[in-house]
CSV table of C-alpha atoms in Angstrom, one decimal:
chain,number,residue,atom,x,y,z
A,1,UNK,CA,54.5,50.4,-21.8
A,2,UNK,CA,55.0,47.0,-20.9
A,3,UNK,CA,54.4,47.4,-17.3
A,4,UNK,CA,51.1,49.1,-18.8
A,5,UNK,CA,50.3,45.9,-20.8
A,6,UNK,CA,50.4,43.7,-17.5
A,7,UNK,CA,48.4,45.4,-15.1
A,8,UNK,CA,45.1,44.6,-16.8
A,9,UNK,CA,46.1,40.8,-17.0
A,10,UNK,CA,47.4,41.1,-13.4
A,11,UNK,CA,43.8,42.3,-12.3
A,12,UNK,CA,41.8,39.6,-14.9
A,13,UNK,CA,44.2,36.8,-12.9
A,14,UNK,CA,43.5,38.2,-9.3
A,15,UNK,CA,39.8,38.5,-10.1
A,16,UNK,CA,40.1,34.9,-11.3
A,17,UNK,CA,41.9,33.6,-8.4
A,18,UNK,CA,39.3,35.5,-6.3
A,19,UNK,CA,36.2,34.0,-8.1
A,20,UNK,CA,38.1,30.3,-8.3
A,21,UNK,CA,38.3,30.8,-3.9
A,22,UNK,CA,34.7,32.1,-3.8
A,23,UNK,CA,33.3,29.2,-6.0
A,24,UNK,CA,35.3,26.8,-4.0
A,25,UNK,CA,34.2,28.4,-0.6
A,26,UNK,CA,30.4,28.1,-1.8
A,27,UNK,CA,30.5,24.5,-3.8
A,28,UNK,CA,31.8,23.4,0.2
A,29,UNK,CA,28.8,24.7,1.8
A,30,UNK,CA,26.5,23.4,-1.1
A,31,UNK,CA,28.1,19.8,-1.2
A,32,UNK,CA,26.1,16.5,-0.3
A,33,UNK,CA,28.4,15.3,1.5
A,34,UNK,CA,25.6,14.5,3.8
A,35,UNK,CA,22.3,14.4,3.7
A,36,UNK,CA,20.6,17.5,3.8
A,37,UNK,CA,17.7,17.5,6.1
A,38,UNK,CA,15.2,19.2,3.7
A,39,UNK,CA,15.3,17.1,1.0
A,40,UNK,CA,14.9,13.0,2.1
A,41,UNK,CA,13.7,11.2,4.9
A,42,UNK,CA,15.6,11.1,8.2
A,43,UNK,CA,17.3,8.0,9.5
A,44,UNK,CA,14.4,7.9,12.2
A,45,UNK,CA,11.8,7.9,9.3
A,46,UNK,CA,13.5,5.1,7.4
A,47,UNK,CA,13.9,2.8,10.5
A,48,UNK,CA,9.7,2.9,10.7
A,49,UNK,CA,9.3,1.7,7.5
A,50,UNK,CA,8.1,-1.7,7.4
A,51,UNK,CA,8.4,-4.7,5.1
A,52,UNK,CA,4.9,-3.9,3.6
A,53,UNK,CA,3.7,-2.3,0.6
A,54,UNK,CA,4.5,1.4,0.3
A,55,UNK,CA,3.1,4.6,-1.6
A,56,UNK,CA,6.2,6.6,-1.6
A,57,UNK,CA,7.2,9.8,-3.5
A,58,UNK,CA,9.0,9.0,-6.9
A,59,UNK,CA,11.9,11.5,-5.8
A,60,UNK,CA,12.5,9.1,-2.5
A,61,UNK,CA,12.1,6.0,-4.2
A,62,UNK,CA,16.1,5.6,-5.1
A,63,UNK,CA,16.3,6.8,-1.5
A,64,UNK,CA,14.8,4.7,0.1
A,65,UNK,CA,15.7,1.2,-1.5
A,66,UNK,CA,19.1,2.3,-1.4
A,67,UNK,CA,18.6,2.9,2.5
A,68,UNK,CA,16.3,0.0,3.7
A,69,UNK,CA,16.0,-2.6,0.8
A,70,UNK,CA,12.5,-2.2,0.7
A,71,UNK,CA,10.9,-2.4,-2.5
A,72,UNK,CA,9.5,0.8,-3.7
A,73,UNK,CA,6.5,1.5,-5.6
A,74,UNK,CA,8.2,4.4,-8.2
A,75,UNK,CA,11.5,6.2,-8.0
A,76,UNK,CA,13.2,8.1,-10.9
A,77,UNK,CA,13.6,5.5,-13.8
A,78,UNK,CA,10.7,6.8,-15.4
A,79,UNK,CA,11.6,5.0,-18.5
A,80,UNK,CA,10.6,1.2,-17.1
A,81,UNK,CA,6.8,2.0,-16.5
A,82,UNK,CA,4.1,3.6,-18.7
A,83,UNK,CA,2.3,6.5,-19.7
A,84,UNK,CA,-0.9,4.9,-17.7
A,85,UNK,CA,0.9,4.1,-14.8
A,86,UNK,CA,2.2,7.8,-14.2
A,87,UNK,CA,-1.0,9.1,-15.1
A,88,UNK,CA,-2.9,7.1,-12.5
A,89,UNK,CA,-0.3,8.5,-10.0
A,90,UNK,CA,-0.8,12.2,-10.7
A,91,UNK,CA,-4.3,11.7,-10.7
A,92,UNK,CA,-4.4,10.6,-6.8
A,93,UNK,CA,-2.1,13.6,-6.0
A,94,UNK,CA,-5.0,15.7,-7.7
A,95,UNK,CA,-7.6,14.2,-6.5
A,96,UNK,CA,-6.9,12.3,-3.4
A,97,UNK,CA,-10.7,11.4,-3.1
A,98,UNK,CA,-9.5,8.5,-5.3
A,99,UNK,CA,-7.5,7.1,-2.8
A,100,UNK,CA,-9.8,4.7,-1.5
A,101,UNK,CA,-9.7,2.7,-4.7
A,102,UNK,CA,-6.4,3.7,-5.8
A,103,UNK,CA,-4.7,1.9,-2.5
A,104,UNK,CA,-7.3,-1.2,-2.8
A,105,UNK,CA,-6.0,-1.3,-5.9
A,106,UNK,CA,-2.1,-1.6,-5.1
A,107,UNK,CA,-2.1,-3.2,-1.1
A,108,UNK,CA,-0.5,0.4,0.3
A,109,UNK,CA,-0.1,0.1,4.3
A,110,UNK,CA,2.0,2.9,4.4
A,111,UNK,CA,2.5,6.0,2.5
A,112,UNK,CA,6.0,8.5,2.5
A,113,UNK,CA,5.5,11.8,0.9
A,114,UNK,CA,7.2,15.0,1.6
A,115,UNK,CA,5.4,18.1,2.7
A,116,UNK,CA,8.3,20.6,2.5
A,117,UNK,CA,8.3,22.4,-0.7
A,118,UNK,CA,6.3,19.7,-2.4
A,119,UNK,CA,2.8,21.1,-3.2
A,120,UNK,CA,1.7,18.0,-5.3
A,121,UNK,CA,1.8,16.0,-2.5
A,122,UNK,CA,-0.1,18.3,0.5
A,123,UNK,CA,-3.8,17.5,-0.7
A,124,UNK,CA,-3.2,13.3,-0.3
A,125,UNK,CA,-1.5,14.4,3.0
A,126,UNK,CA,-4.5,16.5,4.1
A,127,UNK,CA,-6.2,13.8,2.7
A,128,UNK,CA,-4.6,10.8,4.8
A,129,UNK,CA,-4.6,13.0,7.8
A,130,UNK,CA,-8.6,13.8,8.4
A,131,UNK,CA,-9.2,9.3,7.1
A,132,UNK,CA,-9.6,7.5,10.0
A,133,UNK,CA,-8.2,4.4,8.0
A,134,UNK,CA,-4.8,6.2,8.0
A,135,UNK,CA,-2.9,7.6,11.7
A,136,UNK,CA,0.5,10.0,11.1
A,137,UNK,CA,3.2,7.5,12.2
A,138,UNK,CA,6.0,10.1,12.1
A,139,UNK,CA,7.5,13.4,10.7
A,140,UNK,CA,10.5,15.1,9.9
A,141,UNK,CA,11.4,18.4,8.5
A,142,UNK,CA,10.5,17.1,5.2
A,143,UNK,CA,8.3,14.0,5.1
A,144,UNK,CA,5.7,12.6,6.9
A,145,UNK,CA,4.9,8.5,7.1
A,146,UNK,CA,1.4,7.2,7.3
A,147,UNK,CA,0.2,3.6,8.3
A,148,UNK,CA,-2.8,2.2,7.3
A,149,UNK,CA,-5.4,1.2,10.9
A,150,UNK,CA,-5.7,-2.7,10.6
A,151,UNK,CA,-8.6,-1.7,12.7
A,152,UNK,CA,-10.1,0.9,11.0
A,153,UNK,CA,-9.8,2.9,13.3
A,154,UNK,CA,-7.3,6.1,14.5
């Protein structure tokens, strides 16, 4: 009977010492150790960023000061700008057609947005793309960088 009593809690313990080497196994693959390529800028990106004002993605923001200095127009502290101000910068990702006066407004000469998984951000990049005011400068797996033509033209 007692040898019947410890089998089930020698199965619960080798399940859990199973489930504890899986986890472990899995939470090593998942780490971010690095970066992953899908989800910020690469290196390459960064290092054609310039010292001018830049319309960036509020997920990169953190990113990318912590990476190049640069200052950043929004990242994740959502708390130290207003209701108006995020409303203004959903509206452009809605209606990129606003651009025009939307970058007047702020000095943009280049814009970072991501294009992988990021719907709210493909119509300003379709948008930026067919402008002849704005060229592609680069792209990754997951962003692409614009620059503004000094010239006007592509």
């Amino acid at each position: 009977t007692q040898v019947q009593s410890i089998l089930p809690m020698t199965m619960w313990i080798t399940l859990a010492a199973l489930a504890i080497i899986h986890m472990k196994s899995w939470w090593a693959q998942a780490s971010l150790k690095s970066e992953a390529p899908m989800r910020f800028p690469s290196q390459q990106i960064l290092a054609r960023l310039n010292s001018v004002r830049i319309f960036n993605a509020d997920q990169y923001g953190g990113f990318i000061h912590f990476h190049t200095k640069h200052k950043v127009f929004i990242d994740g502290r959502f708390i130290l700008r207003e209701p108006d101000f995020f409303s203004e910068y959903i509206e452009v990702l809605e209606d990129p057609q606003i651009w025009p006066q939307f970058q007047s407004k702020w000095g943009f000469q280049q814009v970072l947005i991501p294009f992988q998984n990021q719907p709210k951000f493909i119509k300003l990049a379709n948008f930026l793309t067919q402008s002849s005011q704005w060229t592609l400068l680069a792209q990754d797996e997951s962003s692409l960088l614009f620059e503004m033509n000094l010239n006007g033209n592509k």
